Amino acid sequence: MTAKAKTVTGDTAPDSINSAPTRLFSLDALRGFDMFWIMGGEEIFHTMAKATGSPFWGSIANQFTHPDWNGFHLYDLIFPLFLFMAGVSTPFSVGRELEKGKSRQQLVLRVIKRAFILVLLGLVVNNGLKIMPVSEIRFASVLGRIGIAYMFANIIYLYSSERMQMVWFWAFIIGYWLLLKFTSAPGYPHGDLTMQGNFASYMDRVILPGKLYLGIHDPEGLFSTIPAISTGLLGIITGTILKKTGLAQMKKVAILAITGVAFLIIAQVWNLDFPINKNLWTSSFVMQVGGLSLLLMAFFYYIIDVLGYQKWSFYFRVIGMNSILIYVSGHFIKWSYTNNGFFGWIGQLIGDPFNAVAMAITFVMVKWLFLYYLYQKKTFLRV
């Protein structure tokens, strides 16, 4: 799909600058690529590392874990990349409705409604549907953070110019850095960034009802959602660039790629004073995952929407078009039971130690076939 919304082959894609694209196939593919890893893709590498005992596979599998506190593994990218892509879609969804004549007030209500639904889904994912005391409920969640950060980023998009969106982006992460640098939990020195002493975790202990994921800290806490708004805003700014008319496609790719590299450099420098830390969603973490998200978006956009090579991405697009559904499905469907029912014989046939690898592969296959069936039926969970 080019900027004229026309399906092309890799040999014929024009570098159109005359009209805005109506849909980015690359966005669906990248979203599916992102979700692939948490629908079971990472387990393939974990089982391979265990089966072989190889340091090579072990080092790869280690990238599909989260560091205990400071540091960065590739697995840390999955959550912020999804939030980034929610932002990228904004100019193509909310922006299009604005162009059609819907009022900002109408769209703000729609955005708030979506955030509310995501927060509720997050509660269900965390706690199930059973009734329990408030003290036992975990209110913070991945979907809740996506909903809240998406909501504030979209409100800024609706009421701010492109320049002011960039100002807000920097204001949130610089303000957050300064706040954590000159504050702390009571009894700790200013700038303390330990789990016990940092100001963000302390505020969550004070503000959030119910329980925190780690008792004294929640990686999806309310206070650390502040810099996550910048992750959503970066996606919105990126989507605005990709939607722009009068801007050549290759120039869009260059802007995203160069900015991505610049962000990664800034992240490493900032890391010296404000460590890259997913748990606190530190400002250096925003720059790190922002840079990687921009590079991935540039790559997928270039291959799929500029060159027109779309067929290879179909596998990921099937996942990406039902990403929320597959994320919450594990709380309603016993995928391991289904996998064993259909493909348990494969594991028995192969035997130790690679039977676990085979079952990890078929586990992802079962989920994908379910999503493919829904894709064929044009059934998608929209929030």
Short mmCIF file of C-alpha atoms in Angstrom, two decimals:
data_model
loop_
_atom_site.label_atom_id
_atom_site.label_comp_id
_atom_site.label_asym_id
_atom_site.label_seq_id
_atom_site.Cartn_x
_atom_site.Cartn_y
_atom_site.Cartn_z
CA MET A 1 0.00 0.00 0.00
CA THR A 2 1.49 3.32 -1.04
CA ALA A 3 0.54 6.83 -0.10
CA LYS A 4 -2.25 6.54 -2.69
CA ALA A 5 -3.74 3.56 -0.85
CA LYS A 6 -3.01 1.28 -3.78
CA THR A 7 -1.69 -2.25 -3.52
CA VAL A 8 1.60 -2.58 -5.37
CA THR A 9 4.44 -5.03 -5.78
CA GLY A 10 7.97 -4.45 -4.66
CA ASP A 11 8.98 -3.50 -8.19
CA THR A 12 6.34 -0.86 -8.83
CA ALA A 13 5.86 1.09 -5.60
CA PRO A 14 5.97 4.83 -6.34
CA ASP A 15 7.37 7.41 -3.92
CA SER A 16 4.10 9.30 -3.80
CA ILE A 17 3.84 12.63 -1.99
CA ASN A 18 0.40 13.71 -3.12
CA SER A 19 -2.04 12.09 -0.74
CA ALA A 20 -2.09 10.65 2.74
CA PRO A 21 -2.27 6.88 3.24
CA THR A 22 -5.59 5.60 4.49
CA ARG A 23 -4.08 2.58 6.28
CA LEU A 24 -0.64 1.38 7.20
CA PHE A 25 -0.26 -2.35 6.62
CA SER A 26 3.13 -2.00 8.31
CA LEU A 27 1.46 -0.89 11.54
CA ASP A 28 -0.68 -4.05 11.73
CA ALA A 29 2.38 -6.17 10.93
CA LEU A 30 4.57 -4.49 13.54
CA ARG A 31 1.83 -4.81 16.15
CA GLY A 32 1.59 -8.53 15.33
CA PHE A 33 5.36 -8.89 15.49
CA ASP A 34 5.26 -7.29 18.93
CA MET A 35 2.44 -9.51 20.19
CA PHE A 36 4.04 -12.67 18.77
CA TRP A 37 6.59 -12.67 21.57
CA ILE A 38 4.10 -12.52 24.43
CA MET A 39 1.66 -14.99 22.88
CA GLY A 40 4.36 -17.64 23.26
CA GLY A 41 7.19 -16.78 20.88
CA GLU A 42 9.63 -16.13 23.70
CA GLU A 43 9.05 -19.62 25.14
CA ILE A 44 10.51 -21.18 21.98
CA PHE A 45 13.89 -19.69 22.86
CA HIS A 46 13.62 -20.54 26.54
CA THR A 47 12.90 -24.20 25.77
CA MET A 48 15.66 -24.28 23.14
CA ALA A 49 18.15 -22.92 25.66
CA LYS A 50 17.09 -25.51 28.22
CA ALA A 51 17.13 -28.39 25.73
CA THR A 52 20.57 -27.61 24.30
CA GLY A 53 22.33 -26.10 27.29
CA SER A 54 24.05 -23.90 24.72
CA PRO A 55 25.44 -20.51 25.85
CA PHE A 56 24.34 -19.12 22.46
CA TRP A 57 20.69 -20.03 22.97
CA GLY A 58 20.98 -19.10 26.62
CA SER A 59 22.10 -15.57 25.78
CA ILE A 60 19.21 -15.17 23.35
CA ALA A 61 16.72 -16.55 25.89
CA ASN A 62 18.07 -14.10 28.46
CA GLN A 63 16.95 -11.24 26.21
CA PHE A 64 13.39 -12.53 26.69
CA THR A 65 13.47 -11.84 30.42
CA HIS A 66 13.16 -8.59 32.36
CA PRO A 67 16.12 -7.27 34.40
CA ASP A 68 15.41 -7.22 38.12
CA TRP A 69 15.74 -3.42 38.28
CA ASN A 70 18.12 -1.28 36.21
CA GLY A 71 19.22 -2.38 32.75
CA PHE A 72 17.56 -3.31 29.48
CA HIS A 73 16.67 -6.52 27.66
CA LEU A 74 14.81 -6.68 24.35
CA TYR A 75 11.80 -8.14 26.18
CA ASP A 76 11.42 -4.72 27.84
CA LEU A 77 10.50 -3.27 24.44
CA ILE A 78 7.25 -5.20 23.96
CA PHE A 79 5.01 -3.13 26.24
CA PRO A 80 6.21 0.37 25.24
CA LEU A 81 6.27 -0.60 21.55
CA PHE A 82 2.58 -1.46 21.79
CA LEU A 83 1.84 1.90 23.44
CA PHE A 84 3.94 3.64 20.77
CA MET A 85 1.89 1.95 18.04
CA ALA A 86 -1.37 2.97 19.73
CA GLY A 87 -0.07 6.51 19.29
CA VAL A 88 0.91 5.93 15.65
CA SER A 89 -2.66 4.90 14.86
CA THR A 90 -4.13 8.11 16.35
CA PRO A 91 -3.72 10.39 13.30
CA PHE A 92 -5.25 7.64 11.14
CA SER A 93 -8.23 7.07 13.45
CA VAL A 94 -8.95 10.02 15.74
CA GLY A 95 -7.38 12.42 13.22
CA ARG A 96 -9.51 11.07 10.39
CA GLU A 97 -12.69 11.49 12.45
CA LEU A 98 -11.66 15.08 13.20
CA GLU A 99 -11.21 15.71 9.48
CA LYS A 100 -14.69 14.30 8.84
CA GLY A 101 -16.20 16.96 11.05
CA LYS A 102 -16.52 15.34 14.47
CA SER A 103 -15.99 17.78 17.32
CA ARG A 104 -13.05 17.57 19.68
CA GLN A 105 -15.48 17.07 22.56
CA GLN A 106 -17.00 14.01 20.86
CA LEU A 107 -13.57 12.53 20.23
CA VAL A 108 -12.36 13.22 23.76
CA LEU A 109 -15.36 11.30 25.08
CA ARG A 110 -14.50 8.41 22.76
CA VAL A 111 -10.89 8.44 23.93
CA ILE A 112 -11.95 8.49 27.61
CA LYS A 113 -14.36 5.61 26.97
CA ARG A 114 -11.58 3.56 25.38
CA ALA A 115 -9.27 4.26 28.31
CA PHE A 116 -12.00 3.21 30.75
CA ILE A 117 -12.57 -0.07 28.90
CA LEU A 118 -8.83 -0.82 28.87
CA VAL A 119 -8.58 -0.13 32.61
CA LEU A 120 -11.50 -2.53 33.22
CA LEU A 121 -9.93 -5.19 31.00
CA GLY A 122 -6.69 -4.73 32.92
CA LEU A 123 -8.53 -5.38 36.16
CA VAL A 124 -9.99 -8.58 34.72
CA VAL A 125 -6.60 -9.74 33.45
CA ASN A 126 -5.05 -9.10 36.87
CA ASN A 127 -7.77 -10.43 39.11
CA GLY A 128 -10.20 -12.49 37.05
CA LEU A 129 -13.96 -12.11 37.49
CA LYS A 130 -14.18 -13.28 41.08
CA ILE A 131 -15.32 -10.93 43.84
CA MET A 132 -12.63 -10.13 46.41
CA PRO A 133 -11.81 -7.52 49.06
CA VAL A 134 -10.43 -4.22 47.74
CA SER A 135 -7.19 -4.89 49.62
CA GLU A 136 -6.62 -7.99 47.45
CA ILE A 137 -7.24 -6.30 44.10
CA ARG A 138 -4.33 -5.20 41.93
CA PHE A 139 -5.54 -2.05 40.17
CA ALA A 140 -2.40 -1.22 38.18
CA SER A 141 -2.06 -3.15 34.91
CA VAL A 142 -0.46 -3.17 31.48
CA LEU A 143 -3.77 -2.43 29.77
CA GLY A 144 -4.59 0.21 32.36
CA ARG A 145 -1.34 2.05 31.67
CA ILE A 146 -1.91 1.84 27.93
CA GLY A 147 -5.42 3.24 28.40
CA ILE A 148 -4.40 6.13 30.68
CA ALA A 149 -1.28 7.11 28.72
CA TYR A 150 -3.20 6.80 25.42
CA MET A 151 -5.99 9.00 26.80
CA PHE A 152 -3.75 11.86 27.89
CA ALA A 153 -1.62 11.65 24.73
CA ASN A 154 -4.76 11.82 22.57
CA ILE A 155 -6.21 14.77 24.50
CA ILE A 156 -2.92 16.61 23.92
CA TYR A 157 -3.12 15.64 20.23
CA LEU A 158 -6.64 17.00 19.92
CA TYR A 159 -5.90 20.35 21.54
CA SER A 160 -2.25 21.01 20.67
CA SER A 161 -0.25 21.87 17.58
CA GLU A 162 2.49 19.53 16.36
CA ARG A 163 5.10 21.81 17.90
CA MET A 164 3.34 21.78 21.26
CA GLN A 165 3.06 17.97 21.15
CA MET A 166 6.85 17.87 20.97
CA VAL A 167 7.06 20.33 23.87
CA TRP A 168 4.75 18.09 25.94
CA PHE A 169 6.86 15.05 25.01
CA TRP A 170 10.00 16.61 26.47
CA ALA A 171 8.17 18.26 29.37
CA PHE A 172 6.93 14.94 30.76
CA ILE A 173 10.26 13.12 30.66
CA ILE A 174 12.42 16.06 31.78
CA GLY A 175 9.96 16.90 34.53
CA TYR A 176 9.86 13.26 35.66
CA TRP A 177 13.66 13.10 35.72
CA LEU A 178 13.94 16.24 37.83
CA LEU A 179 11.17 15.11 40.14
CA LEU A 180 12.81 11.76 40.91
CA LYS A 181 16.26 13.39 41.11
CA PHE A 182 15.25 15.87 43.83
CA THR A 183 12.74 13.80 45.81
CA SER A 184 12.59 10.39 47.49
CA ALA A 185 10.53 8.28 49.84
CA PRO A 186 10.61 9.53 53.45
CA GLY A 187 13.85 8.57 55.17
CA TYR A 188 15.86 8.18 51.96
CA PRO A 189 18.28 10.66 50.35
CA HIS A 190 16.99 12.79 47.48
CA GLY A 191 17.48 11.06 44.15
CA ASP A 192 17.31 7.56 45.62
CA LEU A 193 16.25 5.23 42.81
CA THR A 194 16.05 1.96 44.71
CA MET A 195 12.75 0.12 44.83
CA GLN A 196 12.24 1.14 48.45
CA GLY A 197 13.48 4.71 48.21
CA ASN A 198 12.32 6.16 44.91
CA PHE A 199 9.55 8.75 44.93
CA ALA A 200 7.38 7.12 42.22
CA SER A 201 7.00 3.83 44.09
CA TYR A 202 6.39 5.71 47.33
CA MET A 203 3.58 7.72 45.73
CA ASP A 204 2.00 4.51 44.42
CA ARG A 205 2.10 3.07 47.93
CA VAL A 206 0.29 6.19 49.15
CA ILE A 207 -2.21 6.71 46.30
CA LEU A 208 -3.08 3.33 44.81
CA PRO A 209 -5.71 1.24 46.60
CA GLY A 210 -5.42 -2.52 46.78
CA LYS A 211 -2.12 -4.32 46.41
CA LEU A 212 0.99 -3.58 44.37
CA TYR A 213 2.55 -6.27 42.21
CA LEU A 214 5.76 -6.42 44.27
CA GLY A 215 4.28 -5.29 47.57
CA ILE A 216 6.24 -2.03 47.77
CA HIS A 217 6.34 -1.37 44.02
CA ASP A 218 4.25 -1.93 40.92
CA PRO A 219 5.92 -1.85 37.47
CA GLU A 220 2.64 -0.51 36.02
CA GLY A 221 2.09 1.96 38.85
CA LEU A 222 0.12 5.16 38.49
CA PHE A 223 2.92 7.65 39.04
CA SER A 224 5.32 6.15 36.49
CA THR A 225 2.55 6.43 33.91
CA ILE A 226 3.55 10.11 33.58
CA PRO A 227 6.58 9.43 31.32
CA ALA A 228 4.59 6.71 29.52
CA ILE A 229 2.43 9.52 28.13
CA SER A 230 5.54 10.64 26.24
CA THR A 231 5.83 7.17 24.70
CA GLY A 232 2.27 7.53 23.40
CA LEU A 233 2.99 11.07 22.19
CA LEU A 234 6.07 9.88 20.30
CA GLY A 235 3.83 7.42 18.49
CA ILE A 236 1.36 10.19 17.64
CA ILE A 237 4.14 12.43 16.30
CA THR A 238 5.40 9.47 14.24
CA GLY A 239 1.92 8.75 12.88
CA THR A 240 1.52 12.41 11.91
CA ILE A 241 4.78 12.24 9.95
CA LEU A 242 3.72 9.04 8.18
CA LYS A 243 0.36 10.55 7.29
CA LYS A 244 1.74 13.83 5.99
CA THR A 245 1.07 14.80 2.41
CA GLY A 246 3.79 16.59 0.48
CA LEU A 247 6.49 14.53 2.20
CA ALA A 248 8.20 11.79 0.19
CA GLN A 249 8.02 8.31 1.63
CA MET A 250 11.79 7.88 1.66
CA LYS A 251 12.12 11.13 3.58
CA LYS A 252 9.68 9.80 6.16
CA VAL A 253 11.80 6.68 6.53
CA ALA A 254 14.94 8.79 6.91
CA ILE A 255 13.36 11.04 9.56
CA LEU A 256 12.24 8.05 11.62
CA ALA A 257 15.57 6.21 11.29
CA ILE A 258 17.80 9.20 12.05
CA THR A 259 15.64 10.24 15.01
CA GLY A 260 15.68 6.67 16.27
CA VAL A 261 19.48 6.55 16.27
CA ALA A 262 19.64 9.97 17.97
CA PHE A 263 17.24 8.77 20.68
CA LEU A 264 19.39 5.70 21.37
CA ILE A 265 22.49 7.89 21.78
CA ILE A 266 20.64 10.23 24.14
CA ALA A 267 19.39 7.20 26.10
CA GLN A 268 22.93 5.97 26.74
CA VAL A 269 24.10 9.39 27.87
CA TRP A 270 21.06 9.93 30.10
CA ASN A 271 21.53 6.44 31.50
CA LEU A 272 24.68 7.68 33.25
CA ASP A 273 22.58 9.91 35.51
CA PHE A 274 19.09 8.39 35.29
CA PRO A 275 19.41 4.62 34.68
CA ILE A 276 17.39 2.84 32.01
CA ASN A 277 14.71 1.15 34.08
CA LYS A 278 11.43 -0.29 32.83
CA ASN A 279 10.06 -0.66 36.36
CA LEU A 280 10.17 3.13 36.82
CA TRP A 281 9.70 3.92 33.09
CA THR A 282 12.63 6.32 33.49
CA SER A 283 13.24 9.07 30.96
CA SER A 284 16.30 7.25 29.61
CA PHE A 285 14.06 4.19 29.17
CA VAL A 286 11.59 6.33 27.18
CA MET A 287 14.44 7.36 24.88
CA GLN A 288 15.79 3.80 24.60
CA VAL A 289 12.49 2.16 23.67
CA GLY A 290 11.50 5.21 21.63
CA GLY A 291 14.62 4.89 19.51
CA LEU A 292 14.09 1.18 18.93
CA SER A 293 10.39 1.72 18.17
CA LEU A 294 11.23 4.38 15.59
CA LEU A 295 13.79 2.11 13.90
CA LEU A 296 11.35 -0.81 13.78
CA MET A 297 8.57 1.41 12.44
CA ALA A 298 10.91 2.80 9.79
CA PHE A 299 11.97 -0.70 8.75
CA PHE A 300 8.45 -2.16 8.57
CA TYR A 301 7.09 0.95 6.82
CA TYR A 302 9.90 0.88 4.25
CA ILE A 303 9.57 -2.82 3.42
CA ILE A 304 5.77 -3.08 3.49
CA ASP A 305 4.28 0.32 2.61
CA VAL A 306 7.07 1.84 0.50
CA LEU A 307 8.44 -1.17 -1.39
CA GLY A 308 5.09 -2.95 -1.26
CA TYR A 309 6.36 -6.32 -0.01
CA GLN A 310 3.29 -7.32 1.99
CA LYS A 311 2.86 -11.09 1.64
CA TRP A 312 5.64 -12.01 4.07
CA SER A 313 3.96 -9.93 6.80
CA PHE A 314 0.57 -11.66 6.59
CA TYR A 315 1.42 -13.96 9.52
CA PHE A 316 2.04 -10.95 11.78
CA ARG A 317 -0.89 -8.92 10.46
CA VAL A 318 -3.30 -11.68 11.46
CA ILE A 319 -1.99 -11.35 15.02
CA GLY A 320 -1.85 -7.55 14.96
CA MET A 321 -5.45 -7.10 13.92
CA ASN A 322 -6.65 -8.91 17.06
CA SER A 323 -3.88 -7.98 19.46
CA ILE A 324 -6.01 -7.12 22.50
CA LEU A 325 -8.05 -10.30 22.09
CA ILE A 326 -5.03 -12.59 22.05
CA TYR A 327 -3.55 -10.74 25.03
CA VAL A 328 -6.58 -11.33 27.26
CA SER A 329 -7.52 -14.75 25.80
CA GLY A 330 -5.30 -16.72 28.15
CA HIS A 331 -7.61 -15.79 31.03
CA PHE A 332 -10.60 -17.40 29.29
CA ILE A 333 -9.08 -20.16 27.14
CA LYS A 334 -6.81 -22.96 28.38
CA TRP A 335 -4.38 -22.81 25.48
CA SER A 336 -2.03 -25.45 26.91
CA TYR A 337 -4.95 -27.91 27.15
CA THR A 338 -5.93 -27.16 23.55
CA ASN A 339 -2.34 -27.49 22.38
CA ASN A 340 -1.88 -30.84 24.13
CA GLY A 341 -5.17 -32.07 22.73
CA PHE A 342 -4.20 -31.34 19.13
CA PHE A 343 -0.43 -31.71 19.14
CA GLY A 344 0.54 -33.65 22.27
CA TRP A 345 1.42 -36.61 20.06
CA ILE A 346 4.19 -34.55 18.44
CA GLY A 347 5.90 -34.01 21.78
CA GLN A 348 5.62 -37.71 22.57
CA LEU A 349 7.00 -38.61 19.14
CA ILE A 350 10.02 -36.34 19.49
CA GLY A 351 10.79 -37.12 23.13
CA ASP A 352 13.26 -35.41 25.45
CA PRO A 353 14.86 -32.92 25.38
CA PHE A 354 13.32 -31.25 22.30
CA ASN A 355 9.70 -32.18 22.93
CA ALA A 356 9.28 -28.94 24.93
CA VAL A 357 10.59 -26.95 21.96
CA ALA A 358 8.10 -28.62 19.63
CA MET A 359 5.23 -27.97 22.03
CA ALA A 360 6.25 -24.31 22.38
CA ILE A 361 6.08 -23.98 18.58
CA THR A 362 2.69 -25.69 18.33
CA PHE A 363 1.42 -23.57 21.24
CA VAL A 364 1.97 -20.44 19.13
CA MET A 365 0.53 -22.24 16.09
CA VAL A 366 -2.74 -23.05 17.89
CA LYS A 367 -3.20 -19.42 18.87
CA TRP A 368 -2.39 -18.21 15.36
CA LEU A 369 -4.89 -20.61 13.77
CA PHE A 370 -7.55 -19.30 16.14
CA LEU A 371 -6.73 -15.73 15.11
CA TYR A 372 -6.67 -16.74 11.44
CA TYR A 373 -10.17 -18.20 11.78
CA LEU A 374 -11.37 -14.90 13.26
CA TYR A 375 -9.54 -13.02 10.49
CA GLN A 376 -11.35 -15.09 7.86
CA LYS A 377 -14.66 -14.33 9.59
CA LYS A 378 -13.69 -10.63 9.82
CA THR A 379 -14.18 -10.76 13.58
CA PHE A 380 -11.98 -8.33 15.48
CA LEU A 381 -12.04 -7.10 19.07
CA ARG A 382 -12.07 -3.31 18.89
CA VAL A 383 -11.67 -1.23 22.02
#
